[in-house]
Amino acid sequence: MKQDTERYLAQVARDVNLCEGAAGIKRILVELHRRGTMSIHDMAEATRLPPPTISLILNRLSADGIVHRDKAGARFTEKGMKHVEAGMGIMSLGTVSCGSCDGTGYELDPGNRHSRLFDRIDKIVESRPDADVTVDQAKCTGETIARRLLLLHAWHVFDGNSILFLGDDDFISVAACSPEFLEDYFISDPSIASKPFDVTVIDIDPRILGKIDALGKQLLATNLTTIEQDVRRPLPPGLRNKFDIVFTDPPYTFNGCKLFLSRAIDALKHEKGSRVFLSFGHVSQDMMQQIQALIVQLGFVIDAIYPRFNRYEGGNIIGNMSQLLVLTLGENVHSPINVDEDYHAMLYTASITKDSNPD
């Protein structure tokens, strides 16, 4: 019976063109067994598979009588429960995850410790312009802004460093320069006039830069600079080999990752300790293997990976979440794109079809 079940899972994976194969189908079945009833959104979050893909799989499982779907979500039929327990050995119960940090490792306390910071972040979130999906914008949630600040603080990013945000439709730069964050996480010494760090934001969208500039002036953020720049064009000489840290959330395509990491290399000081904080979608295993190979080929060391760290207001195709990777510059770092050349390959998800090959 087990062999029959394995063949069935493999066939379903082939029918829906699932890169993860039978193992991807099994992940869905295990999570459904543990939780009883699940929405597509919850299933995407638990399995890191795109919601449209999960919907296709559930349609097939429903047609085969394995699951039942209604407004409450998906759950096993009696036949399906027998199938997964007796035929596959899936019998585990749910696990307990950290409710305070949502599994990210960074606990938020909106009611007490972080109440003033959250009040400020709420105002920042309200100020952000609508996302432009043609350039793959997807605004992260207020909680993600706060968690990113805590993570960057834990990695010593704000201690005397020069930081570049390579795109910032999330407005992390503004939140980092807010008095609520500075007063909570840095000593206040009137004899020291300068800020503990400086921030530069590069973005293609003048709406974003205009709002960041306006908020920066309100906050008296003298350490915040904005520059309008399409990263497909070379970085200006004044921005090369200048920064200790680059934070970026590029288009979730191979070319997007390649281009933004290349510009990050151009912008970073080529010194030990220079880092990139890269947010990237939970893409297929095949694509993630290509991304990780690219990261290593460019000369980075992957210091840490935080799965499901970023949550987004939109971005249903990516399951409203993405991972965050911490990359440190290695000995032989190099950019695959000439520092003085334009980049002409397709970049954004809207312009890249499923059959497109990495450039």
Coordinates of C-alpha atoms in Angstrom, one line a residue:
M1 CA 0.0 0.0 0.0
K2 CA 2.9 2.3 0.8
Q3 CA 4.3 1.9 -2.7
D4 CA 0.8 2.7 -4.2
T5 CA 0.7 5.8 -2.1
E6 CA 4.1 7.0 -3.1
R7 CA 3.2 6.5 -6.8
Y8 CA 0.0 8.5 -6.2
L9 CA 1.8 11.4 -4.6
A10 CA 4.4 11.4 -7.4
Q11 CA 1.6 11.4 -10.0
V12 CA -0.2 14.3 -8.3
A13 CA 3.1 16.3 -8.2
R14 CA 3.6 15.7 -11.9
D15 CA 0.1 16.6 -12.8
V16 CA 0.4 20.0 -11.1
N17 CA 4.0 20.5 -12.2
L18 CA 5.3 20.8 -8.6
C19 CA 9.1 21.2 -8.5
E20 CA 9.2 19.8 -5.0
G21 CA 7.8 16.5 -6.2
A22 CA 6.0 14.0 -4.0
A23 CA 7.8 15.5 -0.9
G24 CA 5.9 18.8 -1.5
I25 CA 2.5 17.0 -1.6
K26 CA 3.5 15.1 1.6
R27 CA 4.3 18.4 3.4
I28 CA 0.7 19.6 2.7
L29 CA -0.8 16.3 4.0
V30 CA 1.4 16.3 7.2
E31 CA 0.4 19.9 8.1
L32 CA -3.3 19.1 7.3
H33 CA -3.2 16.1 9.6
R34 CA -1.6 18.1 12.4
R35 CA -4.1 20.9 12.3
G36 CA -7.3 19.3 11.2
T37 CA -8.7 22.2 9.0
M38 CA -6.6 24.7 7.2
S39 CA -7.1 27.7 4.9
I40 CA -4.9 28.1 1.8
H41 CA -3.2 31.0 3.5
D42 CA -2.3 29.0 6.6
M43 CA -1.1 26.1 4.4
A44 CA 1.1 28.4 2.3
E45 CA 2.6 29.8 5.5
A46 CA 3.3 26.3 6.9
T47 CA 4.6 24.7 3.8
R48 CA 6.2 27.7 2.0
L49 CA 4.4 26.8 -1.2
P50 CA 2.6 29.5 -3.2
P51 CA -1.1 29.7 -2.6
P52 CA -2.0 29.2 -6.3
T53 CA 0.0 26.0 -6.3
I54 CA -1.7 24.8 -3.1
S55 CA -5.1 25.5 -4.6
L56 CA -4.3 23.3 -7.6
I57 CA -3.1 20.5 -5.3
L58 CA -6.2 20.7 -3.1
N59 CA -8.5 20.7 -6.2
R60 CA -6.8 17.5 -7.3
L61 CA -7.0 15.9 -3.8
S62 CA -10.6 16.9 -3.5
A63 CA -11.5 15.4 -6.9
D64 CA -9.8 12.2 -5.7
G65 CA -11.9 12.2 -2.5
I66 CA -8.9 12.7 -0.2
V67 CA -9.9 16.1 1.2
H68 CA -13.1 18.1 1.5
R69 CA -13.1 21.9 0.9
D70 CA -15.6 24.5 2.1
K71 CA -15.6 28.0 3.4
A72 CA -13.8 26.9 6.7
G73 CA -10.9 25.5 4.7
A74 CA -9.7 22.0 3.7
R75 CA -9.8 18.9 5.8
F76 CA -9.5 15.1 5.3
T77 CA -12.4 13.0 4.3
E78 CA -12.7 9.6 6.1
K79 CA -11.1 8.0 3.0
G80 CA -8.3 10.6 3.0
M81 CA -7.6 10.1 6.8
K82 CA -7.3 6.4 6.3
H83 CA -5.1 6.9 3.3
V84 CA -2.5 9.1 5.0
E85 CA -2.4 7.3 8.3
A86 CA -2.4 3.7 7.2
G87 CA -0.9 4.1 3.8
M88 CA 1.7 6.8 4.5
G89 CA 2.4 6.6 8.2
I90 CA 1.4 10.2 8.8
M91 CA 0.2 10.2 12.4
S92 CA 1.9 13.2 14.1
L93 CA 0.0 15.8 16.1
G94 CA 0.6 19.5 16.0
T95 CA 3.7 21.1 17.5
V96 CA 3.9 24.2 19.7
S97 CA 5.6 27.2 18.3
C98 CA 6.5 30.5 20.0
G99 CA 3.5 32.7 20.0
S100 CA 5.4 35.8 21.2
C101 CA 7.9 35.9 18.3
D102 CA 5.8 34.1 15.7
G103 CA 8.7 31.7 15.1
T104 CA 11.1 34.5 14.0
G105 CA 13.2 34.6 17.1
Y106 CA 12.4 38.3 17.8
E107 CA 9.7 39.0 20.3
L108 CA 7.5 42.1 20.0
D109 CA 5.7 43.8 22.9
P110 CA 3.3 46.3 21.3
G111 CA 1.6 47.0 24.6
N112 CA 4.6 47.8 26.7
R113 CA 8.2 47.9 25.7
H114 CA 7.5 48.7 22.1
S115 CA 4.3 50.7 22.4
R116 CA 5.9 54.0 21.4
L117 CA 7.7 52.4 18.5
F118 CA 4.5 50.8 17.2
D119 CA 2.7 54.1 17.4
R120 CA 5.4 55.6 15.2
I121 CA 5.4 52.6 12.8
D122 CA 1.6 52.8 12.4
K123 CA 2.0 56.4 11.3
I124 CA 4.8 55.4 8.9
V125 CA 2.7 52.6 7.4
E126 CA -0.2 55.0 6.8
S127 CA 2.2 57.3 4.9
R128 CA 3.4 54.7 2.4
P129 CA 2.1 55.0 -1.2
D130 CA 0.2 52.2 -2.8
A131 CA 2.4 49.3 -4.0
D132 CA 3.4 49.4 -7.7
V133 CA 3.2 45.7 -8.7
T134 CA 4.8 46.4 -12.1
V135 CA 8.1 46.8 -10.2
D136 CA 7.3 44.0 -7.7
Q137 CA 6.5 46.2 -4.8
A138 CA 4.8 44.5 -1.8
K139 CA 4.7 46.5 1.4
C140 CA 5.6 44.6 4.6
T141 CA 3.5 44.7 7.7
G142 CA 4.1 47.0 10.6
E143 CA 5.2 44.1 12.8
T144 CA 7.8 43.1 10.1
I145 CA 9.2 46.6 10.2
A146 CA 9.6 46.3 14.0
R147 CA 11.1 42.8 13.7
R148 CA 13.6 43.9 11.0
L149 CA 14.8 46.7 13.3
L150 CA 15.3 44.3 16.2
L151 CA 17.2 41.8 13.9
L152 CA 19.4 44.5 12.4
H153 CA 20.1 45.9 15.9
A154 CA 21.0 42.4 17.1
W155 CA 23.5 42.1 14.2
H156 CA 25.2 45.4 15.2
V157 CA 24.0 47.1 12.0
F158 CA 23.3 50.5 13.7
D159 CA 26.6 50.8 15.6
G160 CA 28.6 53.4 13.7
N161 CA 27.8 52.0 10.2
S162 CA 26.9 53.5 6.9
I163 CA 23.8 51.7 5.7
L164 CA 22.3 51.5 2.1
F165 CA 18.7 50.5 1.5
L166 CA 18.7 49.2 -2.0
G167 CA 15.0 49.9 -2.5
D168 CA 12.8 50.7 0.5
D169 CA 9.1 50.7 -0.3
D170 CA 8.7 49.3 3.3
F171 CA 10.1 52.5 4.9
I172 CA 12.5 50.6 7.2
S173 CA 14.9 53.5 6.8
V174 CA 12.5 56.0 8.3
A175 CA 11.6 53.7 11.2
A176 CA 15.3 53.3 12.0
C177 CA 15.7 57.0 12.2
S178 CA 12.7 57.6 14.4
P179 CA 13.3 59.0 17.9
E180 CA 11.2 56.2 19.4
F181 CA 13.7 53.6 18.1
L182 CA 16.8 55.7 18.8
E183 CA 15.7 56.5 22.4
D184 CA 14.9 52.9 23.2
Y185 CA 18.0 51.3 21.8
F186 CA 20.8 53.8 22.0
I187 CA 22.3 56.0 24.8
S188 CA 21.3 59.6 24.7
D189 CA 24.4 61.9 25.2
P190 CA 23.8 65.6 24.5
S191 CA 27.6 66.1 24.0
I192 CA 27.5 63.8 20.9
A193 CA 25.8 65.7 18.1
S194 CA 26.0 63.0 15.4
K195 CA 23.7 60.0 15.0
P196 CA 25.1 56.5 15.7
F197 CA 24.7 55.6 12.0
D198 CA 23.8 57.1 8.6
V199 CA 21.3 55.8 6.1
T200 CA 21.0 56.2 2.3
V201 CA 18.0 55.0 0.3
I202 CA 18.1 54.3 -3.4
D203 CA 14.8 53.7 -5.1
I204 CA 13.3 53.9 -8.6
D205 CA 10.0 55.3 -7.4
P206 CA 9.9 59.1 -6.8
R207 CA 6.7 58.7 -4.7
I208 CA 8.6 56.6 -2.1
L209 CA 11.5 58.9 -2.0
G210 CA 9.3 62.0 -1.6
K211 CA 7.4 60.4 1.3
I212 CA 10.7 59.3 3.0
D213 CA 12.1 62.8 2.6
A214 CA 9.0 64.4 4.1
L215 CA 9.0 62.0 7.0
G216 CA 12.7 62.4 7.5
K217 CA 12.3 66.1 7.8
Q218 CA 9.5 65.7 10.4
L219 CA 11.7 63.4 12.4
L220 CA 14.8 65.7 12.1
A221 CA 16.6 62.8 10.6
T222 CA 19.8 64.5 9.5
N223 CA 21.4 61.1 8.9
L224 CA 18.9 60.1 6.2
T225 CA 19.6 60.7 2.4
T226 CA 17.5 59.6 -0.6
I227 CA 18.6 59.1 -4.2
E228 CA 16.4 58.3 -7.2
Q229 CA 18.1 55.5 -9.1
D230 CA 17.1 52.6 -11.4
V231 CA 19.5 49.8 -10.3
R232 CA 19.6 48.6 -13.9
R233 CA 21.8 51.6 -14.4
P234 CA 25.3 51.6 -12.8
L235 CA 25.6 53.1 -9.4
P236 CA 27.1 56.6 -9.4
P237 CA 30.9 56.6 -8.5
G238 CA 30.1 58.4 -5.2
L239 CA 28.1 55.4 -4.0
R240 CA 30.7 52.7 -4.8
N241 CA 32.8 51.0 -2.1
K242 CA 31.1 53.3 0.5
F243 CA 28.7 51.2 2.7
D244 CA 29.2 48.8 5.6
I245 CA 25.7 47.3 5.2
V246 CA 23.2 46.8 2.4
F247 CA 19.6 45.9 3.0
T248 CA 17.5 44.8 0.0
D249 CA 14.2 43.1 -0.8
P250 CA 14.6 42.6 -4.6
P251 CA 12.2 41.1 -7.2
Y252 CA 11.9 37.4 -6.5
T253 CA 13.4 36.3 -9.7
F254 CA 16.9 35.0 -10.5
N255 CA 17.7 38.1 -12.5
G256 CA 16.4 40.3 -9.8
C257 CA 18.5 38.7 -7.1
K258 CA 21.6 38.7 -9.4
L259 CA 21.2 42.4 -10.3
F260 CA 20.6 43.6 -6.7
L261 CA 23.4 41.6 -5.2
S262 CA 25.7 42.8 -7.9
R263 CA 24.9 46.5 -7.1
A264 CA 25.2 45.6 -3.4
I265 CA 28.8 44.4 -4.1
D266 CA 29.5 47.6 -6.0
A267 CA 28.2 49.7 -3.0
L268 CA 29.9 47.8 -0.2
K269 CA 33.3 48.4 1.3
H270 CA 35.3 45.3 0.4
E271 CA 36.2 44.7 4.0
K272 CA 35.7 41.8 6.4
G273 CA 32.4 42.3 8.2
S274 CA 30.5 44.0 5.4
R275 CA 27.1 42.4 5.1
V276 CA 24.0 42.2 3.0
F277 CA 20.6 41.5 4.5
L278 CA 18.6 39.9 1.7
S279 CA 14.9 39.2 1.7
F280 CA 13.7 36.7 -0.8
G281 CA 10.6 34.7 -1.5
H282 CA 10.1 31.0 -0.6
V283 CA 10.5 29.9 -4.1
S284 CA 10.8 26.4 -5.5
Q285 CA 13.6 24.2 -4.3
D286 CA 15.1 24.2 -7.8
M287 CA 15.2 28.0 -7.9
M288 CA 16.4 28.4 -4.4
Q289 CA 19.3 26.1 -5.2
Q290 CA 20.2 28.4 -8.1
I291 CA 19.9 31.4 -5.8
Q292 CA 22.1 29.9 -3.1
A293 CA 24.7 28.8 -5.7
L294 CA 24.7 32.4 -7.1
I295 CA 25.3 33.8 -3.6
V296 CA 28.3 31.5 -3.1
Q297 CA 29.6 32.1 -6.6
L298 CA 29.6 35.9 -5.9
G299 CA 31.8 35.4 -2.9
F300 CA 29.3 35.7 0.0
V301 CA 29.0 33.5 3.0
I302 CA 25.5 32.7 4.2
D303 CA 25.6 33.4 7.9
A304 CA 22.0 32.9 8.7
I305 CA 18.6 32.2 7.2
Y306 CA 15.3 33.3 8.9
P307 CA 12.4 31.4 7.2
R308 CA 9.0 33.2 7.1
F309 CA 10.5 36.3 8.7
N310 CA 8.9 38.9 6.5
R311 CA 5.1 39.3 6.2
Y312 CA 3.4 41.5 3.5
E313 CA 0.2 43.3 3.1
G314 CA -0.2 42.1 -0.5
G315 CA 1.9 39.6 -2.3
N316 CA -0.6 36.7 -2.4
I317 CA 1.4 34.9 -5.1
I318 CA 4.3 34.6 -2.7
G319 CA 2.1 33.6 0.2
N320 CA 2.4 37.0 1.9
M321 CA 5.8 36.1 3.4
S322 CA 9.4 35.7 2.6
Q323 CA 12.7 34.6 4.2
L324 CA 15.6 36.8 5.3
L325 CA 19.2 35.9 4.6
V326 CA 22.3 37.4 6.3
L327 CA 25.2 37.4 3.9
T328 CA 28.8 38.3 4.8
L329 CA 31.4 39.4 2.2
G330 CA 34.0 36.7 1.6
E331 CA 37.6 36.9 0.4
N332 CA 37.0 36.6 -3.4
V333 CA 33.8 38.6 -3.8
H334 CA 33.1 39.7 -7.4
S335 CA 30.1 41.1 -9.3
P336 CA 28.9 39.3 -12.4
I337 CA 27.7 42.6 -13.9
N338 CA 30.3 45.2 -14.9
V339 CA 30.2 48.1 -12.5
D340 CA 29.9 50.6 -15.4
E341 CA 27.3 48.6 -17.5
D342 CA 23.5 48.8 -17.8
Y343 CA 21.5 45.7 -17.2
H344 CA 19.1 44.8 -20.0
A345 CA 17.7 41.3 -19.0
M346 CA 14.1 40.8 -17.8
L347 CA 13.9 41.6 -14.2
Y348 CA 10.4 41.7 -12.7
T349 CA 8.0 38.8 -12.3
A350 CA 5.4 40.3 -14.6
S351 CA 7.9 40.2 -17.5
I352 CA 9.3 36.7 -16.8
T353 CA 7.4 33.6 -17.8
K354 CA 7.6 30.2 -16.3
D355 CA 9.7 29.0 -19.2
S356 CA 12.3 31.9 -18.9
N357 CA 15.8 30.7 -18.2
P358 CA 18.1 32.6 -15.8
D359 CA 20.3 35.1 -17.7

